[in-house]
């Protein structure tokens, strides 16, 4: 894996407790940047680098190479911005890890459960990065923590529009992040919790319930605890959703990144035994534009079907008869309270399954394949709370022949016939 001949090479000698930050230009045509550790030790978001191995970072990557002891590295290619910073919150983050590890040790001793941690803050403060760091540090000392991903806009685990949980068994790969094997995924259907806050809270409760059940039968999972990544929406219902999550998961620690008001509000509203900690954000965290977020989401869906870097997947395209599937949207449009049928509340409408009649407008929509057993009325109730077993994208709809064409990771037939529609669309440009 030698770098392409003629690539610009820049050497950086880093003092201890400093980091090299760089960005790779966005866009398909952008040149990748390679990183190589020459001497000393360094890590990228909590994962250690191997010496004399070249790590490749693709378009849009924003990376920090941090060293506790000092090191020297080479960068090959032309990063958009590359500079060394001495001012990082890494020591505070490491202390946070040390405190969580103390709690795990105590849990082990006293036969209790380990720390359940919720990471909160507005958009672009490095929430996902702090989660990754804490999880990688935990797994490096032999723990088996669980990542709970509640960011429906920028999920690190599955496609956008989902919430999920993943058992972490090894540190994140420097280039690719955590290995995603057998995550537990639920359908939300949109990129912001605000489109259906009732459903969002319901799914948070589902994840909490499943996690608690797992902790009861798996001691390592219980001691490892969990790290919960949340959305950047911290006002109004977004704030209420955080309070709900804290209670559903019975969190012990809340890490608030760079938001004093949120910190004070949570201290006021959460039970006194919950430790609420305010942490600074890293100056390296880069703000991402709406466009950039959209691209990241698109990329995440593309990866689901086509694979990532070295690993290529070959998705299938086949026809599905309307009559063979049942498509639902979760949540009916809200109607004024005065118009609701007697005995029905808005809650009921937000969790209601609304049958979707397939038409042209279904084209490009992402559909979740529910794991709920196919059946009639009786099972419909369980669909909202059932995990999904995969996703398909509608690529064409023929209303004449009553058939739609779908892109699917697996060959036909579909494993289940209950499909849930997302607001999210994906245009396959391959
Ligand atoms: P949030 O989850 O709060 O939206 P992220 O953790 O996703 O924020 O961080 C936003 C971006 O900043 C990511 O692309 C991440 O790789 C980058 N980033 C985080 N910390 C640093 C750092 N110290 N130096 C450079 N880039 C960073």
Short mmCIF file of C-alpha atoms and ligand atoms in Angstrom, two decimals:
data_model
loop_
_atom_site.label_atom_id
_atom_site.label_comp_id
_atom_site.label_asym_id
_atom_site.label_seq_id
_atom_site.Cartn_x
_atom_site.Cartn_y
_atom_site.Cartn_z
CA UNK A 1 0.00 0.00 0.00
CA UNK A 2 2.64 2.51 -1.04
CA UNK A 3 1.28 6.01 -1.63
CA UNK A 4 0.89 7.04 -5.26
CA UNK A 5 4.19 8.21 -6.67
CA UNK A 6 4.61 11.94 -6.69
CA UNK A 7 2.13 12.54 -3.89
CA UNK A 8 3.02 15.46 -1.71
CA UNK A 9 4.46 14.29 1.60
CA UNK A 10 4.58 16.44 4.72
CA UNK A 11 6.15 15.37 7.98
CA UNK A 12 4.84 16.54 11.34
CA UNK A 13 6.66 16.18 14.63
CA UNK A 14 4.11 16.38 17.41
CA UNK A 15 4.90 17.16 21.02
CA UNK A 16 3.14 15.27 23.76
CA UNK A 17 -0.54 16.06 24.31
CA UNK A 18 -0.97 17.83 20.99
CA UNK A 19 -2.93 16.87 17.91
CA UNK A 20 -2.61 17.20 14.16
CA UNK A 21 -5.95 18.14 12.60
CA UNK A 22 -6.66 17.83 8.94
CA UNK A 23 -9.56 17.73 6.53
CA UNK A 24 -9.87 15.98 3.23
CA UNK A 25 -11.54 17.95 0.47
CA UNK A 26 -15.14 16.92 -0.16
CA UNK A 27 -16.51 15.76 -3.53
CA UNK A 28 -16.12 12.65 -5.64
CA UNK A 29 -13.05 13.92 -7.47
CA UNK A 30 -11.17 14.87 -4.31
CA UNK A 31 -7.83 13.25 -3.66
CA UNK A 32 -7.54 10.95 -0.65
CA UNK A 33 -5.07 11.70 2.10
CA UNK A 34 -2.84 9.07 3.65
CA UNK A 35 -1.43 9.06 7.14
CA UNK A 36 1.55 7.14 8.46
CA UNK A 37 2.93 6.98 11.98
CA UNK A 38 6.74 7.04 11.87
CA UNK A 39 7.83 7.21 15.52
CA UNK A 40 6.17 7.32 18.92
CA UNK A 41 2.52 6.58 19.58
CA UNK A 42 -0.66 8.27 18.41
CA UNK A 43 -4.38 7.67 18.18
CA UNK A 44 -7.31 8.78 16.06
CA UNK A 45 -10.44 9.31 18.15
CA UNK A 46 -9.34 6.72 20.69
CA UNK A 47 -7.99 4.05 18.32
CA UNK A 48 -4.24 3.50 18.31
CA UNK A 49 -2.26 3.80 15.09
CA UNK A 50 0.12 1.06 14.02
CA UNK A 51 3.56 2.18 13.00
CA UNK A 52 4.49 2.14 9.30
CA UNK A 53 1.00 1.40 8.16
CA UNK A 54 -0.72 3.77 5.77
CA UNK A 55 -4.22 4.85 6.69
CA UNK A 56 -6.37 6.31 3.95
CA UNK A 57 -9.01 8.98 4.51
CA UNK A 58 -11.58 9.71 1.83
CA UNK A 59 -13.30 12.92 0.73
CA UNK A 60 -14.89 14.97 3.50
CA UNK A 61 -13.00 13.27 6.38
CA UNK A 62 -12.14 15.48 9.34
CA UNK A 63 -9.46 13.87 11.43
CA UNK A 64 -7.41 14.52 14.55
CA UNK A 65 -4.22 12.55 15.29
CA UNK A 66 -3.59 12.90 19.00
CA UNK A 67 -0.47 11.86 20.88
CA UNK A 68 -0.04 11.42 24.62
CA UNK A 69 3.73 10.91 24.45
CA UNK A 70 4.81 12.68 21.27
CA UNK A 71 5.25 11.23 17.77
CA UNK A 72 6.04 11.98 14.18
CA UNK A 73 3.75 11.29 11.25
CA UNK A 74 3.71 11.73 7.50
CA UNK A 75 0.72 13.03 5.56
CA UNK A 76 0.58 12.12 1.87
CA UNK A 77 -1.57 14.16 -0.49
CA UNK A 78 -3.07 17.61 -0.14
CA UNK A 79 -5.29 17.97 2.90
CA UNK A 80 -7.57 21.00 2.84
CA UNK A 81 -6.36 22.26 6.15
CA UNK A 82 -3.66 20.75 8.30
CA UNK A 83 -2.40 22.25 11.53
CA UNK A 84 -1.16 21.25 14.93
CA UNK A 85 -3.08 22.28 18.04
CA UNK A 86 -1.82 22.25 21.60
CA UNK A 87 -5.19 23.20 22.94
CA UNK A 88 -7.34 20.06 23.17
CA UNK A 89 -9.84 18.79 25.76
CA UNK A 90 -8.39 15.28 25.49
CA UNK A 91 -7.15 15.21 29.08
CA UNK A 92 -10.67 16.01 30.30
CA UNK A 93 -12.08 13.30 28.06
CA UNK A 94 -9.51 10.81 29.37
CA UNK A 95 -10.41 11.75 32.95
CA UNK A 96 -14.06 11.17 32.09
CA UNK A 97 -13.15 7.72 30.83
CA UNK A 98 -11.18 7.08 34.05
CA UNK A 99 -14.20 8.06 36.14
CA UNK A 100 -16.48 5.76 34.13
CA UNK A 101 -13.95 2.95 34.51
CA UNK A 102 -14.01 3.46 38.30
CA UNK A 103 -17.78 3.07 38.17
CA UNK A 104 -17.41 -0.17 36.19
CA UNK A 105 -14.92 -1.52 38.72
CA UNK A 106 -17.27 -0.69 41.52
CA UNK A 107 -20.15 -2.30 39.65
CA UNK A 108 -18.07 -5.44 39.28
CA UNK A 109 -17.28 -5.50 42.98
CA UNK A 110 -20.79 -4.79 44.21
CA UNK A 111 -22.60 -6.87 41.63
CA UNK A 112 -24.31 -3.76 40.28
CA UNK A 113 -24.68 -2.39 36.78
CA UNK A 114 -22.07 -0.22 35.08
CA UNK A 115 -22.50 3.41 34.04
CA UNK A 116 -25.15 4.44 31.57
CA UNK A 117 -23.99 7.63 29.95
CA UNK A 118 -25.89 10.07 27.78
CA UNK A 119 -23.90 12.49 25.62
CA UNK A 120 -25.79 15.66 24.73
CA UNK A 121 -25.21 19.03 23.12
CA UNK A 122 -26.13 21.06 20.06
CA UNK A 123 -25.10 20.03 16.55
CA UNK A 124 -21.41 19.92 15.70
CA UNK A 125 -19.85 19.86 19.14
CA UNK A 126 -18.26 16.45 18.69
CA UNK A 127 -20.89 14.26 20.41
CA UNK A 128 -20.35 11.28 18.14
CA UNK A 129 -16.60 11.69 18.45
CA UNK A 130 -16.73 11.72 22.25
CA UNK A 131 -18.93 8.59 22.17
CA UNK A 132 -16.46 6.85 19.88
CA UNK A 133 -13.56 7.87 22.11
CA UNK A 134 -15.16 6.67 25.33
CA UNK A 135 -16.28 3.39 23.75
CA UNK A 136 -12.86 2.69 22.27
CA UNK A 137 -11.11 3.46 25.56
CA UNK A 138 -13.54 1.20 27.41
CA UNK A 139 -13.08 -1.69 25.03
CA UNK A 140 -9.31 -1.22 25.15
CA UNK A 141 -9.40 -1.96 28.89
CA UNK A 142 -11.45 -5.08 28.28
CA UNK A 143 -15.01 -3.77 28.68
CA UNK A 144 -17.97 -4.55 26.44
CA UNK A 145 -19.98 -1.32 26.36
CA UNK A 146 -23.04 -0.75 24.21
CA UNK A 147 -23.42 2.16 21.82
CA UNK A 148 -26.95 3.50 21.67
CA UNK A 149 -27.42 5.68 18.61
CA UNK A 150 -30.35 8.06 18.86
CA UNK A 151 -29.16 10.57 16.26
CA UNK A 152 -31.67 9.93 13.49
CA UNK A 153 -29.99 12.52 11.25
CA UNK A 154 -26.43 11.22 11.35
CA UNK A 155 -26.45 7.66 12.57
CA UNK A 156 -23.07 6.07 13.05
CA UNK A 157 -24.58 2.60 13.04
CA UNK A 158 -27.27 2.25 10.40
CA UNK A 159 -28.94 4.27 7.66
CA UNK A 160 -30.45 7.66 8.56
CA UNK A 161 -33.99 7.63 9.92
CA UNK A 162 -33.24 4.84 12.40
CA UNK A 163 -32.28 4.44 16.06
CA UNK A 164 -30.13 1.53 17.09
CA UNK A 165 -27.93 -0.24 19.60
CA UNK A 166 -24.64 -1.99 19.00
CA UNK A 167 -22.44 -4.07 21.32
CA UNK A 168 -18.88 -2.82 21.02
CA UNK A 169 -16.32 -5.62 21.08
CA UNK A 170 -13.25 -3.95 19.65
CA UNK A 171 -11.98 -0.38 19.21
CA UNK A 172 -13.20 1.56 16.21
CA UNK A 173 -11.22 0.95 13.06
CA UNK A 174 -9.09 4.05 12.39
CA UNK A 175 -10.47 4.44 8.87
CA UNK A 176 -13.93 2.92 9.08
CA UNK A 177 -15.19 3.38 12.63
CA UNK A 178 -16.91 0.62 14.60
CA UNK A 179 -17.53 -2.70 12.96
CA UNK A 180 -21.26 -2.96 12.60
CA UNK A 181 -22.27 -6.54 13.20
CA UNK A 182 -25.76 -7.46 14.22
CA UNK A 183 -26.98 -4.08 15.42
CA UNK A 184 -30.50 -3.76 16.79
CA UNK A 185 -32.25 -1.23 14.55
CA UNK A 186 -35.66 0.43 14.72
CA UNK A 187 -37.46 2.37 12.04
CA UNK A 188 -38.08 6.05 12.73
CA UNK A 189 -38.50 7.23 9.16
CA UNK A 190 -37.18 10.76 9.13
CA UNK A 191 -34.00 12.71 9.86
CA UNK A 192 -35.35 14.81 12.72
CA UNK A 193 -37.11 13.65 15.88
CA UNK A 194 -39.51 16.58 15.54
CA UNK A 195 -41.46 14.91 12.73
CA UNK A 196 -42.85 12.42 15.22
CA UNK A 197 -41.65 12.97 18.76
CA UNK A 198 -44.04 10.40 20.22
CA UNK A 199 -42.60 7.71 18.02
CA UNK A 200 -39.07 8.88 18.81
CA UNK A 201 -39.67 8.59 22.55
CA UNK A 202 -41.38 5.26 22.09
CA UNK A 203 -38.38 3.85 20.22
CA UNK A 204 -36.01 5.21 22.88
CA UNK A 205 -38.05 3.26 25.44
CA UNK A 206 -37.91 0.12 23.27
CA UNK A 207 -34.11 0.31 23.05
CA UNK A 208 -33.83 0.91 26.79
CA UNK A 209 -36.01 -2.09 27.48
CA UNK A 210 -34.03 -4.41 25.22
CA UNK A 211 -30.75 -3.14 26.66
CA UNK A 212 -31.94 -3.72 30.22
CA UNK A 213 -33.07 -7.24 29.33
CA UNK A 214 -29.66 -7.95 27.85
CA UNK A 215 -27.96 -6.63 30.98
CA UNK A 216 -29.95 -9.05 33.07
CA UNK A 217 -28.58 -12.06 31.24
CA UNK A 218 -25.17 -10.76 30.25
CA UNK A 219 -22.94 -9.64 33.09
CA UNK A 220 -20.27 -8.13 30.84
CA UNK A 221 -22.82 -6.01 29.02
CA UNK A 222 -24.26 -4.89 32.33
CA UNK A 223 -20.89 -3.86 33.77
CA UNK A 224 -19.82 -2.27 30.46
CA UNK A 225 -22.84 0.01 30.54
CA UNK A 226 -23.80 2.13 27.59
CA UNK A 227 -22.92 5.36 25.85
CA UNK A 228 -25.90 7.07 24.28
CA UNK A 229 -25.42 9.47 21.37
CA UNK A 230 -28.26 11.95 20.94
CA UNK A 231 -29.56 14.49 18.44
CA UNK A 232 -28.39 18.10 18.38
CA UNK A 233 -31.94 19.36 18.99
CA UNK A 234 -31.84 20.58 22.59
CA UNK A 235 -34.87 22.86 22.88
CA UNK A 236 -38.60 22.30 23.40
CA UNK A 237 -39.61 18.75 22.55
CA UNK A 238 -35.98 17.98 21.72
CA UNK A 239 -35.08 18.78 25.32
CA UNK A 240 -38.03 16.74 26.59
CA UNK A 241 -36.80 13.82 24.51
CA UNK A 242 -33.43 14.02 26.31
CA UNK A 243 -35.16 14.00 29.70
CA UNK A 244 -37.27 11.06 28.53
CA UNK A 245 -34.16 9.19 27.40
CA UNK A 246 -32.41 9.81 30.73
CA UNK A 247 -35.35 8.29 32.53
CA UNK A 248 -35.93 5.39 30.12
CA UNK A 249 -32.29 4.29 30.33
CA UNK A 250 -31.97 5.32 33.97
CA UNK A 251 -28.75 7.08 33.07
CA UNK A 252 -26.16 7.72 35.77
CA UNK A 253 -24.07 10.28 33.92
CA UNK A 254 -24.90 13.00 31.42
CA UNK A 255 -22.05 14.62 29.51
CA UNK A 256 -23.07 18.02 28.20
CA UNK A 257 -20.81 19.32 25.48
CA UNK A 258 -20.35 23.04 25.26
CA UNK A 259 -23.81 24.24 26.31
CA UNK A 260 -24.10 25.86 29.70
CA UNK A 261 -27.82 26.47 29.61
CA UNK A 262 -28.55 22.87 28.69
CA UNK A 263 -26.24 21.81 31.51
CA UNK A 264 -28.16 23.92 34.02
CA UNK A 265 -31.54 22.80 32.77
CA UNK A 266 -30.60 19.12 33.01
CA UNK A 267 -29.15 19.61 36.47
CA UNK A 268 -32.43 21.17 37.49
CA UNK A 269 -34.72 18.60 35.85
CA UNK A 270 -32.94 15.27 36.32
CA UNK A 271 -32.97 13.40 39.65
CA UNK A 272 -30.16 14.49 41.98
CA UNK A 273 -28.27 11.17 41.74
CA UNK A 274 -27.62 11.72 38.03
CA UNK A 275 -24.19 13.24 37.55
CA UNK A 276 -24.41 16.02 34.99
CA UNK A 277 -21.01 17.09 33.71
CA UNK A 278 -20.20 20.03 31.48
CA UNK A 279 -17.34 19.38 29.05
CA UNK A 280 -15.78 21.74 26.52
CA UNK A 281 -15.93 20.90 22.85
CA UNK A 282 -12.76 20.42 20.91
CA UNK A 283 -11.67 23.39 18.81
CA UNK A 284 -11.07 20.87 16.06
CA UNK A 285 -14.71 19.93 15.56
CA UNK A 286 -15.74 21.22 12.20
CA UNK A 287 -19.14 22.70 11.55
CA UNK A 288 -20.95 20.93 8.77
CA UNK A 289 -23.29 22.62 6.34
CA UNK A 290 -26.78 21.34 5.58
CA UNK A 291 -25.46 20.20 2.23
CA UNK A 292 -22.62 18.31 3.89
CA UNK A 293 -25.04 16.54 6.24
CA UNK A 294 -27.23 15.57 3.33
CA UNK A 295 -24.24 14.15 1.50
CA UNK A 296 -23.16 12.17 4.55
CA UNK A 297 -26.66 10.71 4.81
CA UNK A 298 -26.68 9.77 1.16
CA UNK A 299 -23.28 8.19 1.52
CA UNK A 300 -24.49 6.13 4.47
CA UNK A 301 -27.32 4.68 2.37
CA UNK A 302 -24.97 4.04 -0.54
CA UNK A 303 -22.63 2.18 1.82
CA UNK A 304 -25.52 0.03 3.01
CA UNK A 305 -26.13 -1.23 -0.51
CA UNK A 306 -22.71 -1.04 -2.15
CA UNK A 307 -20.25 -1.47 0.70
CA UNK A 308 -17.38 0.61 1.83
CA UNK A 309 -13.79 0.94 0.65
CA UNK A 310 -12.27 -2.54 0.39
CA UNK A 311 -15.57 -4.33 0.82
CA UNK A 312 -17.92 -4.17 -2.15
CA UNK A 313 -21.49 -5.41 -1.95
CA UNK A 314 -23.55 -6.22 -4.99
CA UNK A 315 -27.17 -5.34 -4.38
CA UNK A 316 -30.04 -6.92 -6.23
CA UNK A 317 -32.78 -5.34 -8.25
CA UNK A 318 -36.11 -7.13 -8.61
CA UNK A 319 -39.82 -6.61 -8.95
CA UNK A 320 -42.28 -6.79 -6.10
CA UNK A 321 -46.01 -7.07 -6.66
CA UNK A 322 -48.11 -4.57 -4.69
CA UNK A 323 -50.29 -7.43 -3.62
CA UNK A 324 -47.36 -9.23 -1.99
CA UNK A 325 -46.49 -6.47 0.47
CA UNK A 326 -48.15 -4.17 2.95
CA UNK A 327 -46.68 -0.68 3.14
CA UNK A 328 -47.32 1.57 6.12
CA UNK A 329 -46.36 5.00 7.29
CA UNK A 330 -46.14 5.43 11.04
CA UNK A 331 -48.19 8.39 12.22
CA UNK A 332 -51.23 10.04 10.75
CA UNK A 333 -51.10 13.79 10.14
CA UNK A 334 -52.12 15.54 13.34
CA UNK A 335 -55.62 16.90 13.46
CA UNK A 336 -57.07 19.45 15.88
CA UNK A 337 -58.06 17.88 19.21
CA UNK A 338 -61.67 18.95 18.63
CA UNK A 339 -61.80 16.80 15.50
CA UNK A 340 -60.47 13.63 17.08
CA UNK A 341 -62.91 10.78 17.43
CA UNK A 342 -64.22 10.34 20.95
CA UNK A 343 -61.74 8.58 23.22
CA UNK A 344 -58.75 9.08 20.94
CA UNK A 345 -55.72 11.24 21.70
CA UNK A 346 -52.99 12.78 19.53
CA UNK A 347 -50.65 10.09 20.84
CA UNK A 348 -52.71 7.47 19.15
CA UNK A 349 -52.49 9.21 15.82
CA UNK A 350 -48.70 9.60 16.02
CA UNK A 351 -48.18 5.88 16.57
CA UNK A 352 -50.86 4.77 14.17
CA UNK A 353 -50.03 2.63 11.16
CA UNK A 354 -51.39 4.27 8.07
CA UNK A 355 -51.59 2.01 5.01
CA UNK A 356 -49.85 3.50 1.97
CA UNK A 357 -51.28 2.86 -1.48
CA UNK A 358 -48.32 2.37 -3.81
CA UNK A 359 -48.09 5.07 -6.47
CA UNK A 360 -45.49 6.94 -8.48
CA UNK A 361 -44.61 9.11 -5.47
CA UNK A 362 -43.15 6.05 -3.77
CA UNK A 363 -40.21 6.16 -6.17
CA UNK A 364 -36.80 6.66 -4.51
CA UNK A 365 -38.19 6.25 -1.00
CA UNK A 366 -36.26 4.13 1.46
CA UNK A 367 -38.44 1.41 3.01
CA UNK A 368 -37.62 -0.53 6.15
CA UNK A 369 -38.42 -4.21 6.09
CA UNK A 370 -40.04 -4.89 9.44
CA UNK A 371 -39.11 -8.06 11.27
CA UNK A 372 -42.71 -8.37 12.45
CA UNK A 373 -44.16 -11.70 11.42
CA UNK A 374 -46.42 -11.41 8.41
CA UNK A 375 -49.96 -11.74 9.43
CA UNK A 376 -53.22 -9.99 9.69
CA UNK A 377 -54.67 -7.36 11.97
CA UNK A 378 -53.52 -8.99 15.19
CA UNK A 379 -49.81 -8.45 14.60
CA UNK A 380 -50.17 -4.93 13.26
CA UNK A 381 -50.01 -3.68 16.78
CA UNK A 382 -46.46 -4.92 17.25
CA UNK A 383 -45.00 -3.43 14.10
CA UNK A 384 -43.94 -0.07 15.54
CA UNK A 385 -42.00 -1.82 18.31
CA UNK A 386 -40.44 -4.47 16.06
CA UNK A 387 -36.85 -4.07 14.92
CA UNK A 388 -36.18 -3.92 11.20
CA UNK A 389 -34.31 -6.63 9.34
CA UNK A 390 -33.11 -4.47 6.45
CA UNK A 391 -33.86 -1.74 3.94
CA UNK A 392 -34.86 -1.49 0.31
CA UNK A 393 -35.22 1.46 -2.05
CA UNK A 394 -38.04 1.76 -4.57
CA UNK A 395 -36.46 2.50 -7.94
CA UNK A 396 -39.56 2.35 -10.13
CA UNK A 397 -43.31 2.02 -9.78
CA UNK A 398 -45.63 0.69 -12.46
CA UNK A 399 -49.21 1.36 -11.47
CA UNK A 400 -50.51 -0.37 -14.62
CA UNK A 401 -49.05 -3.76 -13.78
CA UNK A 402 -49.18 -3.07 -10.02
CA UNK A 403 -45.52 -3.80 -9.59
CA UNK A 404 -42.60 -1.88 -8.15
CA UNK A 405 -38.92 -2.36 -8.71
CA UNK A 406 -36.66 -2.33 -5.68
CA UNK A 407 -32.99 -2.22 -4.81
CA UNK A 408 -32.24 -4.78 -2.12
CA UNK A 409 -29.12 -6.06 -0.37
CA UNK A 410 -30.39 -9.64 -0.68
CA UNK A 411 -31.94 -11.53 -3.61
CA UNK A 412 -35.68 -12.05 -3.84
CA UNK A 413 -37.91 -12.85 -2.14
CA UNK A 414 -38.17 -10.27 0.61
CA UNK A 415 -37.72 -11.93 4.01
CA UNK A 416 -40.87 -10.24 5.31
CA UNK A 417 -43.75 -8.41 3.72
CA UNK A 418 -44.42 -5.54 6.07
CA UNK A 419 -42.68 -2.41 4.82
CA UNK A 420 -42.40 0.95 6.55
CA UNK A 421 -41.91 4.05 4.46
CA UNK A 422 -39.33 6.71 5.29
CA UNK A 423 -39.44 10.40 4.35
CA UNK A 424 -35.89 9.80 3.20
CA UNK A 425 -35.17 9.23 -0.46
CA UNK A 426 -32.17 7.78 -2.21
CA UNK A 427 -31.36 8.17 -5.87
CA UNK A 428 -29.10 5.43 -7.06
CA UNK A 429 -26.51 7.05 -9.30
CA UNK A 430 -24.41 3.95 -9.86
P1 LIG B 1 -21.71 15.90 16.51
O1 LIG B 1 -21.92 14.45 16.78
O2 LIG B 1 -21.79 16.76 17.72
O3 LIG B 1 -22.56 16.45 15.39
P2 LIG B 1 -19.18 14.95 15.44
O4 LIG B 1 -18.59 14.19 16.57
O5 LIG B 1 -19.82 14.17 14.35
O6 LIG B 1 -20.18 16.07 15.98
O7 LIG B 1 -18.01 15.87 14.85
C1 LIG B 1 -18.17 16.67 13.69
C2 LIG B 1 -16.96 16.51 12.78
O8 LIG B 1 -15.78 17.02 13.41
C3 LIG B 1 -16.66 15.06 12.43
O9 LIG B 1 -16.41 14.98 11.05
C4 LIG B 1 -15.41 14.73 13.23
O10 LIG B 1 -14.61 13.78 12.55
C5 LIG B 1 -14.73 16.08 13.33
N1 LIG B 1 -13.89 16.21 14.53
C6 LIG B 1 -14.22 15.91 15.80
N2 LIG B 1 -13.21 16.20 16.65
C7 LIG B 1 -12.20 16.70 15.89
C8 LIG B 1 -10.88 17.18 16.16
N3 LIG B 1 -10.40 17.23 17.40
N4 LIG B 1 -10.13 17.60 15.12
C9 LIG B 1 -10.62 17.56 13.86
N5 LIG B 1 -11.84 17.13 13.54
C10 LIG B 1 -12.63 16.70 14.53
#
